[in-house]
Coordinates of C-alpha atoms in Angstrom, one line a residue:
Chain W
M24 CA 0.0 0.0 0.0
K25 CA 1.4 3.4 -1.0
L26 CA 0.4 6.7 0.6
A27 CA 1.4 10.2 -0.2
I28 CA 2.7 12.8 2.2
F29 CA 2.4 16.4 1.0
D30 CA 5.5 18.4 1.7
Y31 CA 4.9 22.2 2.1
G32 CA 8.7 22.7 2.0
A33 CA 9.4 23.5 5.6
G34 CA 8.0 20.7 7.9
N35 CA 9.7 17.7 9.4
I36 CA 8.0 14.9 7.5
F37 CA 10.6 12.4 8.5
S38 CA 8.9 11.2 11.7
L39 CA 5.5 10.8 9.9
R40 CA 7.2 8.8 7.2
V41 CA 8.9 6.5 9.8
A42 CA 5.6 6.1 11.6
L43 CA 3.9 4.9 8.4
E44 CA 6.8 2.6 7.6
K45 CA 6.7 1.0 11.0
Q46 CA 3.1 0.0 10.2
G47 CA 4.1 -1.6 6.9
A48 CA 3.1 1.2 4.6
T49 CA 5.3 3.1 2.2
A50 CA 4.9 6.8 1.4
D51 CA 5.9 9.1 -1.5
V52 CA 6.6 12.7 -0.7
I53 CA 4.7 14.9 -3.1
T54 CA 4.8 18.7 -3.6
S55 CA 1.8 19.2 -5.9
F56 CA -1.5 17.7 -6.9
D57 CA -1.4 17.1 -10.6
R58 CA -0.6 13.6 -11.8
V59 CA -3.2 10.9 -11.7
N60 CA -3.9 10.0 -8.1
N61 CA -3.0 6.3 -7.6
Y62 CA -2.4 6.6 -3.8
S63 CA -4.4 4.7 -1.2
G64 CA -4.3 7.7 1.2
L65 CA -3.0 11.2 1.7
L66 CA -1.4 12.8 4.7
L67 CA -1.2 16.5 5.3
P68 CA 1.6 16.9 7.9
G69 CA 1.5 19.2 10.9
V70 CA 4.5 21.5 10.8
G71 CA 4.6 24.9 9.1
N72 CA 2.7 28.1 8.7
F73 CA -0.9 28.5 7.4
D74 CA -0.3 30.9 4.5
P75 CA 2.9 29.4 3.0
A76 CA 1.4 25.9 3.4
V77 CA -1.8 26.7 1.6
R78 CA 0.1 28.5 -1.1
S79 CA 2.5 25.6 -1.6
I80 CA -0.6 23.5 -2.4
R81 CA -2.5 26.0 -4.5
D82 CA 0.3 27.6 -6.5
Y83 CA 2.0 24.4 -7.7
S84 CA -1.0 22.1 -8.3
S85 CA -2.9 21.7 -11.5
V86 CA -5.7 20.0 -9.7
S87 CA -7.5 21.4 -6.7
F88 CA -7.2 19.6 -3.4
A89 CA -11.0 18.9 -3.4
D90 CA -10.9 17.4 -6.8
Y91 CA -7.8 15.4 -6.1
V92 CA -9.1 13.5 -3.1
K93 CA -12.9 13.8 -3.8
D94 CA -14.6 10.9 -2.2
K95 CA -11.7 8.8 -3.4
I96 CA -9.0 8.4 -0.8
P97 CA -8.9 8.9 3.0
V98 CA -7.0 12.0 4.0
L99 CA -5.4 12.6 7.4
G100 CA -4.7 16.2 8.3
I101 CA -2.4 16.6 11.3
C102 CA -2.4 19.8 13.3
L103 CA -1.8 22.5 10.6
G104 CA -2.9 19.9 8.0
M105 CA -6.3 19.7 9.7
E106 CA -6.6 23.4 10.2
M107 CA -6.2 23.8 6.4
F108 CA -9.4 21.9 5.8
F109 CA -11.3 25.0 7.0
E110 CA -12.2 28.2 5.2
K111 CA -9.8 30.6 7.0
S112 CA -7.4 31.0 9.9
E113 CA -6.3 33.8 12.2
E114 CA -2.8 32.6 11.5
G115 CA -2.9 34.0 7.9
K116 CA -4.8 35.8 5.2
E117 CA -5.1 33.0 2.6
R118 CA -8.3 31.1 2.1
G119 CA -8.0 27.6 3.4
L120 CA -8.7 24.4 1.4
A121 CA -12.3 25.1 2.4
V122 CA -13.5 21.5 2.4
M123 CA -15.0 22.0 5.8
E124 CA -17.1 25.0 6.9
G125 CA -15.7 27.0 9.8
K126 CA -12.6 28.8 10.8
V127 CA -9.3 28.4 12.8
I128 CA -8.9 30.8 15.8
L129 CA -6.0 31.6 18.1
L130 CA -6.2 30.0 21.6
P131 CA -7.2 32.6 24.2
N132 CA -4.2 34.6 25.4
R133 CA -5.0 33.9 29.1
L134 CA -3.6 30.4 28.4
K135 CA 0.0 29.4 27.8
I136 CA 0.5 29.4 24.0
P137 CA 1.5 27.1 22.4
H138 CA -0.5 24.4 24.0
M139 CA 2.4 22.0 24.3
G140 CA 2.6 18.6 25.8
W141 CA 0.4 15.6 26.7
N142 CA -3.3 16.0 27.2
D143 CA -6.1 13.5 27.3
L144 CA -8.8 12.8 24.8
K145 CA -12.5 12.9 25.6
I146 CA -14.0 10.7 23.1
R147 CA -17.5 12.0 22.0
K148 CA -18.3 9.6 19.2
S149 CA -17.1 6.3 17.9
N150 CA -15.0 6.6 14.8
P151 CA -12.9 4.4 12.6
L152 CA -9.8 6.5 13.6
L153 CA -10.4 5.9 17.3
E154 CA -11.2 2.2 17.2
G155 CA -9.5 0.5 20.2
V156 CA -8.4 3.9 21.6
P157 CA -9.6 4.1 25.3
D158 CA -11.3 7.3 26.5
S159 CA -8.8 9.5 28.4
S160 CA -5.8 8.4 26.3
W161 CA -2.8 10.7 26.4
V162 CA -1.8 12.3 23.1
Y163 CA 0.9 14.9 22.3
F164 CA -0.3 18.4 21.3
V165 CA 1.8 21.4 20.1
H166 CA -0.3 24.1 18.6
S167 CA -1.4 27.7 19.0
Y168 CA -4.7 27.6 17.1
R169 CA -7.9 25.6 17.4
V170 CA -10.6 24.8 14.8
E171 CA -14.1 26.1 15.1
P172 CA -16.3 24.0 12.8
K173 CA -19.7 25.4 11.8
N174 CA -21.1 21.9 12.2
Q175 CA -20.1 20.6 15.7
D176 CA -21.2 17.1 14.7
I177 CA -17.9 16.5 12.9
I178 CA -16.0 16.6 16.3
M179 CA -15.2 13.1 17.4
A180 CA -13.0 13.8 20.4
E181 CA -11.8 16.9 22.2
S182 CA -9.4 17.9 24.9
D183 CA -9.6 20.2 27.9
Y184 CA -7.1 23.0 28.0
G185 CA -9.1 25.4 30.0
I186 CA -11.2 25.6 26.9
R187 CA -12.5 22.8 24.7
V188 CA -10.0 21.9 22.0
P189 CA -11.5 19.9 19.1
A190 CA -8.9 17.1 18.9
V191 CA -10.3 14.6 16.3
I192 CA -12.6 15.5 13.5
N193 CA -14.1 13.5 10.6
K194 CA -16.3 14.3 7.7
G195 CA -16.6 11.6 5.0
N196 CA -13.1 10.6 3.9
L197 CA -11.4 13.5 5.6
Y198 CA -9.9 12.9 9.1
G199 CA -8.1 15.5 11.2
T200 CA -6.2 15.4 14.5
Q201 CA -5.1 18.6 16.3
F202 CA -2.4 16.5 18.1
H203 CA 0.4 14.6 16.5
P204 CA -0.3 10.8 16.3
E205 CA 3.2 10.2 15.0
K206 CA 4.5 11.6 18.3
S207 CA 1.9 10.1 20.7
G208 CA 3.5 6.8 21.6
H209 CA 1.6 3.6 21.2
V210 CA -1.9 5.3 21.2
G211 CA -0.7 7.4 18.2
S212 CA 0.6 4.3 16.4
L213 CA -2.8 2.7 16.9
M214 CA -4.6 5.6 15.2
I215 CA -2.1 5.5 12.3
R216 CA -2.9 1.8 12.0
N217 CA -6.6 2.6 12.0
F218 CA -6.1 5.2 9.3
L219 CA -4.2 2.7 7.2
R220 CA -7.0 0.3 7.6
E221 CA -9.4 2.9 6.1
C222 CA -7.0 3.4 3.3
K223 CA -7.1 -0.3 2.4
K224 CA -10.9 -0.3 2.1
Chain O
M29 CA -7.9 16.3 33.4
S30 CA -5.7 18.6 31.4
L31 CA -2.2 19.2 30.2
T32 CA 0.3 17.1 32.2
K33 CA 3.7 18.1 33.5
R34 CA 6.4 16.7 31.3
I35 CA 9.4 14.6 32.4
I36 CA 12.3 14.9 30.0
P37 CA 15.5 12.8 30.2
C38 CA 18.4 14.7 28.7
L39 CA 21.3 13.1 26.9
D40 CA 24.5 15.1 26.8
V41 CA 26.4 13.7 23.8
A42 CA 30.1 13.9 23.0
N43 CA 31.7 12.0 20.2
G44 CA 28.5 9.9 19.7
R45 CA 28.3 8.8 23.3
V46 CA 26.2 10.0 26.2
V47 CA 28.3 11.7 28.9
K48 CA 27.6 13.6 32.1
G49 CA 29.6 16.4 33.6
L50 CA 29.7 18.4 36.8
H51 CA 29.2 22.2 36.5
F52 CA 29.5 21.6 32.7
E53 CA 32.9 19.9 33.2
S54 CA 34.6 16.6 34.1
I55 CA 32.9 14.3 31.7
K56 CA 32.2 10.6 32.3
D57 CA 30.7 8.0 29.9
A58 CA 27.0 7.0 30.4
G59 CA 26.0 5.0 27.3
D60 CA 24.8 4.7 23.7
P61 CA 22.4 7.5 22.8
V62 CA 20.1 5.5 20.5
L63 CA 19.7 2.6 23.1
L64 CA 19.1 5.1 25.9
A65 CA 16.6 7.0 23.8
Q66 CA 14.7 3.7 23.1
K67 CA 14.8 2.8 26.8
Y68 CA 13.5 6.1 28.0
G69 CA 10.8 6.1 25.3
S70 CA 9.5 2.7 26.4
E71 CA 9.6 3.8 30.1
G72 CA 7.3 6.6 29.5
A73 CA 9.5 9.7 29.0
D74 CA 7.3 12.6 27.6
E75 CA 10.1 14.0 25.4
L76 CA 13.8 13.7 25.0
V77 CA 16.5 16.3 24.7
F78 CA 19.9 15.7 23.1
L79 CA 22.7 18.2 23.7
D80 CA 25.9 18.0 21.7
I81 CA 28.3 19.3 24.3
T82 CA 31.4 19.2 22.1
A83 CA 29.5 21.2 19.5
S84 CA 32.5 21.4 17.2
Q85 CA 32.3 21.7 13.4
E86 CA 33.5 18.1 12.9
Q87 CA 30.6 16.8 15.1
R88 CA 27.9 18.0 12.7
E89 CA 27.9 14.9 10.6
T90 CA 27.9 12.7 13.7
I91 CA 24.9 14.6 15.1
R92 CA 23.1 14.4 11.8
S93 CA 23.3 10.6 11.7
L94 CA 22.5 10.4 15.5
V95 CA 19.4 12.5 15.0
S96 CA 18.1 10.3 12.2
N97 CA 18.9 7.0 14.1
V98 CA 17.1 8.3 17.1
A99 CA 14.1 9.4 15.1
Q100 CA 13.8 5.8 13.8
V101 CA 13.4 4.3 17.3
I102 CA 11.2 6.7 19.2
D103 CA 7.6 7.9 18.9
I104 CA 7.8 10.8 21.2
P105 CA 9.0 14.4 20.5
F106 CA 12.7 15.2 20.8
T107 CA 14.8 18.3 20.8
V108 CA 18.4 18.6 19.6
G109 CA 20.8 21.4 20.6
G110 CA 24.4 22.3 21.1
G111 CA 26.5 24.5 18.9
V112 CA 23.6 25.5 16.6
K113 CA 24.6 28.9 15.3
T114 CA 23.2 29.3 11.8
L115 CA 19.8 28.9 10.3
Q116 CA 21.2 26.3 7.9
H117 CA 22.4 24.2 10.8
A118 CA 19.1 24.4 12.6
R119 CA 17.3 23.5 9.4
D120 CA 19.6 20.4 8.9
I121 CA 18.7 19.1 12.4
L122 CA 15.0 19.5 11.9
L123 CA 15.1 17.9 8.4
C124 CA 17.0 14.9 9.9
G125 CA 14.0 14.2 12.1
A126 CA 14.3 16.3 15.2
D127 CA 11.0 18.0 16.3
K128 CA 12.6 21.0 18.0
V129 CA 16.0 22.7 17.9
A130 CA 17.5 24.3 21.0
I131 CA 19.8 27.3 20.6
N132 CA 21.7 29.3 23.2
T133 CA 25.0 30.9 22.0
G134 CA 23.7 31.3 18.4
A135 CA 20.6 33.2 19.6
V136 CA 22.6 35.5 22.0
K137 CA 25.0 36.3 19.1
N138 CA 22.3 36.8 16.5
P139 CA 18.8 37.1 18.1
Q140 CA 17.2 37.4 14.6
I141 CA 17.8 33.7 14.1
I142 CA 14.8 33.1 16.5
T143 CA 12.4 35.0 14.2
E144 CA 13.8 33.5 11.1
L145 CA 13.4 29.9 12.4
M146 CA 9.9 30.7 13.7
E147 CA 8.8 32.0 10.3
L148 CA 10.2 28.9 8.5
F149 CA 9.2 26.1 10.8
G150 CA 6.7 27.6 13.3
K151 CA 7.5 28.6 16.9
Q152 CA 6.9 25.0 18.2
C153 CA 10.3 24.1 16.8
V154 CA 12.2 26.9 18.4
V155 CA 13.5 26.2 21.9
I156 CA 15.8 28.8 23.4
A157 CA 18.3 27.4 25.9
I158 CA 19.2 29.8 28.7
D159 CA 22.1 28.9 30.9
A160 CA 21.9 31.2 33.9
K161 CA 24.2 31.8 36.9
R162 CA 23.8 33.9 40.0
N163 CA 25.9 37.1 39.9
Y164 CA 26.5 38.7 43.3
N165 CA 27.7 42.0 41.8
V166 CA 24.3 43.6 41.8
S167 CA 25.2 46.9 40.2
N168 CA 25.1 45.2 36.8
G169 CA 21.7 43.4 37.1
T170 CA 18.2 44.5 36.3
N171 CA 16.1 42.0 38.4
I172 CA 17.7 41.7 41.8
F173 CA 16.9 38.8 44.1
S174 CA 17.8 38.1 47.7
E175 CA 18.4 34.9 49.6
D176 CA 20.1 34.3 53.0
S177 CA 20.6 38.1 53.0
K178 CA 22.7 37.9 49.9
K179 CA 21.7 39.9 46.8
F180 CA 22.2 38.6 43.3
W181 CA 20.9 38.6 39.8
F182 CA 20.8 35.9 37.1
E183 CA 23.3 36.3 34.3
V184 CA 23.1 34.5 30.9
F185 CA 26.2 32.5 30.0
I186 CA 27.1 31.1 26.6
Y187 CA 29.6 28.7 25.1
G188 CA 28.6 25.8 27.4
G189 CA 28.7 27.9 30.6
K190 CA 32.2 29.3 29.9
K191 CA 31.5 32.9 28.9
E192 CA 29.3 35.5 30.6
T193 CA 27.2 37.9 28.5
G194 CA 26.1 40.7 30.9
L195 CA 22.5 39.8 29.9
D196 CA 19.9 39.6 32.7
A197 CA 18.3 36.2 32.2
I198 CA 14.7 37.4 33.0
E199 CA 15.0 40.2 30.5
W200 CA 16.5 37.9 27.9
A201 CA 13.7 35.4 28.4
K202 CA 11.1 38.1 27.7
K203 CA 13.0 39.1 24.6
V204 CA 13.3 35.6 23.1
Q205 CA 9.5 35.2 23.7
D206 CA 8.9 38.4 21.7
L207 CA 11.2 37.3 19.0
G208 CA 9.2 34.1 18.4
A209 CA 10.6 31.3 20.7
G210 CA 8.1 28.6 21.5
E211 CA 9.7 27.3 24.6
I212 CA 12.6 28.0 27.1
L213 CA 15.0 25.3 28.3
L214 CA 16.3 26.9 31.5
T215 CA 19.5 25.5 33.1
S216 CA 21.0 26.7 36.4
I217 CA 24.8 26.6 36.1
D218 CA 25.1 26.9 39.8
R219 CA 23.1 23.7 40.3
D220 CA 24.1 21.7 37.2
G221 CA 25.6 18.3 38.2
T222 CA 25.3 19.1 42.0
K223 CA 22.2 16.9 42.7
D224 CA 21.1 19.7 45.1
G225 CA 17.8 20.3 43.4
Y226 CA 16.6 22.8 40.8
D227 CA 17.1 26.5 41.4
L228 CA 13.6 27.3 42.4
T229 CA 14.2 31.1 42.6
L230 CA 15.5 31.2 39.0
T231 CA 12.8 28.8 37.7
G232 CA 9.9 30.7 39.4
A233 CA 11.2 34.1 38.1
I234 CA 11.4 33.0 34.5
V235 CA 8.1 31.2 34.5
D236 CA 6.4 34.2 35.9
A237 CA 8.0 36.5 33.3
V238 CA 6.9 34.7 30.2
S239 CA 3.8 33.0 28.9
I240 CA 5.5 30.3 26.8
P241 CA 6.3 26.9 28.3
V242 CA 9.5 26.6 30.4
I243 CA 11.6 23.4 31.1
A244 CA 13.5 23.4 34.4
S245 CA 17.0 22.0 34.2
G246 CA 20.1 21.6 36.4
G247 CA 20.5 20.0 39.8
C248 CA 18.0 17.2 39.8
G249 CA 19.5 14.4 42.0
R250 CA 16.3 12.6 43.2
P251 CA 12.6 12.5 42.4
S252 CA 11.7 14.8 45.2
H253 CA 13.6 17.6 43.4
M254 CA 11.1 17.2 40.6
L255 CA 8.2 17.3 43.0
D256 CA 9.6 20.5 44.5
V257 CA 10.0 22.3 41.2
F258 CA 6.4 21.4 40.2
K259 CA 4.9 22.3 43.6
K260 CA 6.8 25.5 44.1
T261 CA 6.7 27.0 40.6
Q262 CA 4.4 26.9 37.7
V263 CA 7.0 25.3 35.5
D264 CA 5.8 23.0 32.6
A265 CA 8.5 20.4 32.5
A266 CA 11.5 19.1 34.4
L267 CA 14.6 17.8 32.7
A268 CA 17.1 15.4 34.3
A269 CA 20.1 13.4 33.1
S270 CA 22.1 11.5 35.6
I271 CA 19.3 10.2 37.8
F272 CA 18.0 8.3 34.8
H273 CA 21.3 7.3 33.2
Y274 CA 22.7 5.2 36.0
E275 CA 19.6 3.2 36.6
T276 CA 19.1 5.0 39.9
H277 CA 15.5 5.8 39.0
S278 CA 13.5 4.8 36.0
V279 CA 11.2 7.3 34.3
D280 CA 8.1 5.4 35.1
R281 CA 8.9 5.0 38.8
V282 CA 9.6 8.8 39.0
K283 CA 6.2 9.5 37.3
E284 CA 4.4 7.2 39.7
Y285 CA 6.0 9.0 42.6
L286 CA 4.9 12.4 41.2
K287 CA 1.4 11.1 40.6
K288 CA 1.1 9.9 44.1
N289 CA 2.0 13.4 45.2
D290 CA -0.8 15.0 43.1
V291 CA 1.3 16.1 40.1
Q292 CA -0.5 15.5 36.9
V293 CA 1.6 13.2 34.7
R294 CA 1.1 10.8 31.8
L295 CA 1.2 7.2 33.0

């Protein structure tokens, strides 16, 4: 099974690639959406800045993100990768990939920013990505923004950081995690395995 | 539940081996970095920090392969530092698989590197290491403290604790936050290697001065030192080296002890 990891040009995609390989998948690193999409799944990694990342997708691709993945392959957006699913972000001025309604907002400044470290998941709904993941599992976060979906039903799990942080979202074939599964120990590996299982279907 | 306190084993690396010094000097061998990383990861370490304490030009290639070897065996975040002076060098380390890069001397000499790194990789990658030492000549300090009727301020040192800068550590911490640092790794030179406990005055003062996460370092000789620093300051993480290296205390045992004493940790 072969997946694609989109490289915005700045992020550390090494750990994500290793995490996939440990679960028996291989991954190509791609820098545009143009050729025929033969991948079983796509990952949008979690390191970088909103505007440069969105531009690196939009400016170099002949096919739009929505058309490239449309109902075809599972997509996992991690942290920034998930934030880009939405229409806009307070981190930048560019329009997001806009495959989900809503926006990305800065964490309240009464809190320590970034929200960095291990926090626990409150699982709201059962979801393929969370299969076998116990409620209150610890996952590793490092982010300054949070998503605010127009439709709250897409939130599968959240975390408590003095405010509610949407932690896992899912709409159709699009999955997002605000935390980093590739840095979240064995619980994170389990979620990556779950995602790969969806890619196989 | 909410965010936990982080326990971070630190591996001081010289010539590809883990070593430990006293007051930044007198080095002794403590093991293979990749094996230790794996061990700490499986014992429940929340993150790892690697510091190249030789930090010479020849070491760069060694560090690069070390970073990618470590990245293959662990699934928790790790930071690499030591002798990082240029944007290119920091970029190298991050692209080899490190999640964060720690900079001290390089940032004091050229503070702009903080902003440049933040713009390229995001602030979560940028850890500023501050090595601070008590200076009892209070005429030069900005923030003056007093303990046992002695007055002092905290001065920033560079080049592995060898050279003073005249910078007040609290002012410097605020500045690096404004420039785009995502986290501060705060080491007390007075306490480093002594096993006398963290410098609580220093740690508390820096934590109160900034709103980004702070890691306390220097002086941890037993688990109760970690309990102290978490109970007496609002610090986010505690780093230790020797107590973990020599099998004196395993990471999970230390975390169980902290949990029993009402410190929120990941177990």
